[in-house]
Amino acid sequence: MNTVPTNSHARELAHVVRGRPTADGAGVKLTRIIGQPALEMLDPFLLLDEFRSDTAADYLAGFPEHPHRGFETVTYLLAGRMRHGDNQGNRGLLSAGSVQWMTAGRGIVHSEMPEQENGLLWGFQLWVNLPAADKMTAPRYQDIAPERIPEIELGADARARVIAGTLGDVTGPVQGIATEPVYLDVRLDIGATVALPLPPAHNAFVYVYQGKARIGATPAHELVRGDLGVLGLGERLAVSAPTAAARLLVVAGKPLNEPVAKYGPFVMNTPAEITQAIEDYRAGRFGEFAARGENAPAR
Ligand code: CO
């Protein structure tokens, strides 16, 4: 663990948001937690979706060929398998415990399809904004297999998988991201208490995806499954599991404080740049999508 003075400023729970059910892609049922009226964004985070179903009809349609420009999509799978392909020639299979950090930059066309016909599909997609200076950078994929994500002990009764950022002397495998994100998957046994250092000026949230977790010492600040807690600024997060075991995402990123113009899969700084993105995509300037064969529906 990083050495954090015991009197350092702890992050308070600022407010709690519940996701709302929606559908996206070709009809995948999911819960949108960031990017909905209760939390339009949390700079630099534009969207957080959780998909969790063991009913194949909820996910089978997947996310066929679609574009992105101007930001990053981060997919973290807890259960199931997803096949991705894009027009840059990248192909991959996401399995349980793996993460894919895709920097769309100036433009990418990809597909994200469940590779299973039954069983549980469970995971998250987070959208991370890019600074204006990087919005037209070259597209980039970082595919991280489960065994490349270090899991560290936080005492005898808590563990964290470090996907991005640094915890103690462990740095996660996702590197070179403009907003210097921290992305942790934390597991607390009942009774556990941990203090997690976070960059003090980063915006941060926790999302409890199993059990219950308490922020700080106030009993009223207990979050249950499906609660996203927006955190105030500070040097560390004190989180505990006094009444039930908990699993939660802890995510932080450097705010960009730049204007945001959003239209579907395009996130730029001005409406004119959105118009340009639409024109570029329609004119084929994102490049051809070459993965039709393996993702096309059976015919
Ligand atoms: Co996508």
Tab-separated table of C-alpha atoms in Angstrom, residues 112-278:
chain	number	residue	atom	x	y	z
A	112	GLU	CA	-18.621	-6.517	-29.874
A	113	MET	CA	-20.566	-9.767	-29.908
A	114	PRO	CA	-21.302	-12.292	-27.138
A	115	GLU	CA	-19.627	-15.603	-27.912
A	116	GLN	CA	-22.035	-17.820	-26.048
A	117	GLU	CA	-25.594	-18.956	-26.543
A	118	ASN	CA	-26.503	-19.501	-22.918
A	119	GLY	CA	-25.233	-18.829	-19.431
A	120	LEU	CA	-24.326	-15.652	-17.623
A	121	LEU	CA	-22.890	-12.647	-19.424
A	122	TRP	CA	-21.791	-10.006	-16.908
A	123	GLY	CA	-19.568	-7.012	-17.281
A	124	PHE	CA	-19.177	-3.284	-17.658
A	125	GLN	CA	-18.436	-0.753	-20.336
A	126	LEU	CA	-16.976	2.580	-19.299
A	127	TRP	CA	-16.444	5.509	-21.684
A	128	VAL	CA	-13.461	7.697	-20.875
A	129	ASN	CA	-13.107	11.054	-22.601
A	130	LEU	CA	-9.966	12.097	-24.469
A	131	PRO	CA	-8.484	15.598	-24.163
A	132	ALA	CA	-8.984	17.831	-27.212
A	133	ALA	CA	-5.338	17.369	-28.155
A	134	ASP	CA	-5.786	13.573	-28.388
A	135	LYS	CA	-9.235	13.227	-29.940
A	136	MET	CA	-7.788	12.663	-33.420
A	137	THR	CA	-4.961	10.368	-32.308
A	138	ALA	CA	-4.466	6.992	-33.988
A	139	PRO	CA	-6.816	4.248	-32.727
A	140	ARG	CA	-5.315	1.800	-30.254
A	141	TYR	CA	-6.374	-1.396	-28.517
A	142	GLN	CA	-5.023	-2.774	-25.266
A	143	ASP	CA	-6.317	-6.302	-24.744
A	144	ILE	CA	-5.479	-7.533	-21.277
A	145	ALA	CA	-5.851	-11.225	-20.443
A	146	PRO	CA	-7.026	-12.075	-16.899
A	147	GLU	CA	-3.628	-13.383	-15.778
A	148	ARG	CA	-2.008	-10.050	-16.650
A	149	ILE	CA	-4.119	-8.163	-14.128
A	150	PRO	CA	-2.338	-8.276	-10.763
A	151	GLU	CA	-4.433	-9.064	-7.689
A	152	ILE	CA	-3.004	-7.753	-4.448
A	153	GLU	CA	-3.856	-8.480	-0.849
A	154	LEU	CA	-5.120	-5.554	1.220
A	155	GLY	CA	-4.772	-7.317	4.542
A	156	ALA	CA	-6.189	-10.746	5.256
A	157	ASP	CA	-9.762	-10.002	4.240
A	158	ALA	CA	-9.591	-7.798	1.159
A	159	ARG	CA	-8.099	-7.930	-2.332
A	160	ALA	CA	-7.937	-5.652	-5.334
A	161	ARG	CA	-7.314	-6.368	-9.004
A	162	VAL	CA	-5.350	-3.429	-10.384
A	163	ILE	CA	-6.474	-2.846	-13.967
A	164	ALA	CA	-5.125	0.693	-14.287
A	165	GLY	CA	-3.250	3.022	-11.972
A	166	THR	CA	-0.954	2.249	-9.087
A	167	LEU	CA	-1.720	0.738	-5.705
A	168	GLY	CA	1.281	0.400	-3.437
A	169	ASP	CA	4.111	-0.923	-5.589
A	170	VAL	CA	1.771	-2.529	-8.122
A	171	THR	CA	0.857	-0.809	-11.370
A	172	GLY	CA	-1.929	-2.095	-13.572
A	173	PRO	CA	-1.281	-3.300	-17.128
A	174	VAL	CA	-3.275	-0.566	-18.898
A	175	GLN	CA	-0.735	2.124	-19.702
A	176	GLY	CA	-0.397	5.458	-21.437
A	177	ILE	CA	-3.923	6.798	-20.940
A	178	ALA	CA	-4.291	10.591	-21.050
A	179	THR	CA	-6.580	10.905	-18.018
A	180	GLU	CA	-4.225	8.821	-15.817
A	181	PRO	CA	-7.051	6.559	-14.677
A	182	VAL	CA	-7.266	4.286	-11.674
A	183	TYR	CA	-9.479	1.231	-12.237
A	184	LEU	CA	-9.669	-1.269	-9.379
A	185	ASP	CA	-11.901	-4.295	-8.831
A	186	VAL	CA	-12.104	-4.614	-5.048
A	187	ARG	CA	-13.319	-7.591	-3.029
A	188	LEU	CA	-14.049	-7.171	0.687
A	189	ASP	CA	-14.886	-10.033	3.038
A	190	ILE	CA	-17.440	-9.235	5.697
A	191	GLY	CA	-15.758	-7.110	8.367
A	192	ALA	CA	-12.989	-5.809	6.101
A	193	THR	CA	-11.890	-2.172	6.109
A	194	VAL	CA	-9.405	-0.735	3.616
A	195	ALA	CA	-7.961	2.677	2.784
A	196	LEU	CA	-7.189	3.131	-0.897
A	197	PRO	CA	-4.999	6.063	-1.938
A	198	LEU	CA	-6.357	7.942	-4.966
A	199	PRO	CA	-4.877	10.895	-6.877
A	200	PRO	CA	-6.329	13.799	-4.836
A	201	ALA	CA	-7.683	15.897	-7.710
A	202	HIS	CA	-9.106	13.022	-9.774
A	203	ASN	CA	-12.858	12.632	-9.994
A	204	ALA	CA	-13.784	9.232	-8.612
A	205	PHE	CA	-16.666	6.862	-8.069
A	206	VAL	CA	-17.361	3.477	-6.586
A	207	TYR	CA	-19.868	1.051	-8.059
A	208	VAL	CA	-21.039	-1.778	-5.824
A	209	TYR	CA	-21.843	-4.786	-7.987
A	210	GLN	CA	-22.292	-7.335	-5.234
A	211	GLY	CA	-23.142	-7.115	-1.531
A	212	LYS	CA	-22.858	-3.908	0.488
A	213	ALA	CA	-20.025	-1.453	1.097
A	214	ARG	CA	-19.779	1.532	3.430
A	215	ILE	CA	-17.938	4.720	2.487
A	216	GLY	CA	-16.192	6.246	5.502
A	217	ALA	CA	-17.559	5.639	8.980
A	218	THR	CA	-21.153	6.832	8.611
A	219	PRO	CA	-23.617	3.918	8.721
A	220	ALA	CA	-25.963	5.836	6.405
A	221	HIS	CA	-23.250	5.797	3.755
A	222	GLU	CA	-23.734	2.125	3.019
A	223	LEU	CA	-24.117	1.350	-0.666
A	224	VAL	CA	-25.956	-1.719	-1.916
A	225	ARG	CA	-25.661	-3.631	-5.158
A	226	GLY	CA	-26.376	-1.285	-8.074
A	227	ASP	CA	-25.451	1.918	-6.220
A	228	LEU	CA	-22.857	4.214	-7.727
A	229	GLY	CA	-21.306	6.523	-5.140
A	230	VAL	CA	-19.775	9.745	-6.450
A	231	LEU	CA	-16.877	10.699	-4.192
A	232	GLY	CA	-15.684	14.118	-3.119
A	233	LEU	CA	-12.039	15.019	-3.630
A	234	GLY	CA	-9.372	13.725	-1.258
A	235	GLU	CA	-6.301	11.574	-0.905
A	236	ARG	CA	-7.862	8.277	0.000
A	237	LEU	CA	-11.030	6.250	0.027
A	238	ALA	CA	-11.956	4.470	3.236
A	239	VAL	CA	-14.330	1.638	2.419
A	240	SER	CA	-15.571	-1.227	4.568
A	241	ALA	CA	-17.987	-4.118	4.553
A	242	PRO	CA	-19.444	-4.205	8.069
A	243	THR	CA	-22.704	-5.983	7.262
A	244	ALA	CA	-22.041	-8.093	4.147
A	245	ALA	CA	-19.192	-9.031	1.837
A	246	ALA	CA	-18.795	-6.659	-1.071
A	247	ARG	CA	-17.429	-6.445	-4.575
A	248	LEU	CA	-17.014	-3.025	-6.123
A	249	LEU	CA	-15.315	-1.057	-8.843
A	250	VAL	CA	-13.223	1.918	-7.722
A	251	VAL	CA	-12.538	4.242	-10.646
A	252	ALA	CA	-10.808	7.638	-10.781
A	253	GLY	CA	-9.639	9.904	-13.592
A	254	LYS	CA	-8.193	13.342	-14.181
A	255	PRO	CA	-10.984	15.768	-15.128
A	256	LEU	CA	-10.471	17.457	-18.487
A	257	ASN	CA	-12.593	20.579	-17.874
A	258	GLU	CA	-13.184	20.967	-21.604
A	259	PRO	CA	-16.456	21.475	-23.487
A	260	VAL	CA	-18.200	18.219	-24.443
A	261	ALA	CA	-20.260	17.784	-27.613
A	262	LYS	CA	-21.842	14.305	-27.742
A	263	TYR	CA	-23.790	12.590	-30.446
A	264	GLY	CA	-24.230	8.842	-30.116
A	265	PRO	CA	-20.822	7.203	-30.608
A	266	PHE	CA	-19.006	10.494	-31.268
A	267	VAL	CA	-17.715	12.685	-28.422
A	268	MET	CA	-15.942	15.881	-29.438
A	269	ASN	CA	-15.562	19.432	-28.111
A	270	THR	CA	-17.815	21.372	-30.509
A	271	PRO	CA	-20.955	20.760	-32.597
A	272	ALA	CA	-18.929	21.475	-35.747
A	273	GLU	CA	-16.579	18.622	-34.869
A	274	ILE	CA	-19.595	16.311	-34.423
A	275	THR	CA	-20.874	17.290	-37.867
A	276	GLN	CA	-17.419	16.540	-39.251
A	277	ALA	CA	-17.361	13.139	-37.518
A	278	ILE	CA	-20.719	12.188	-39.034
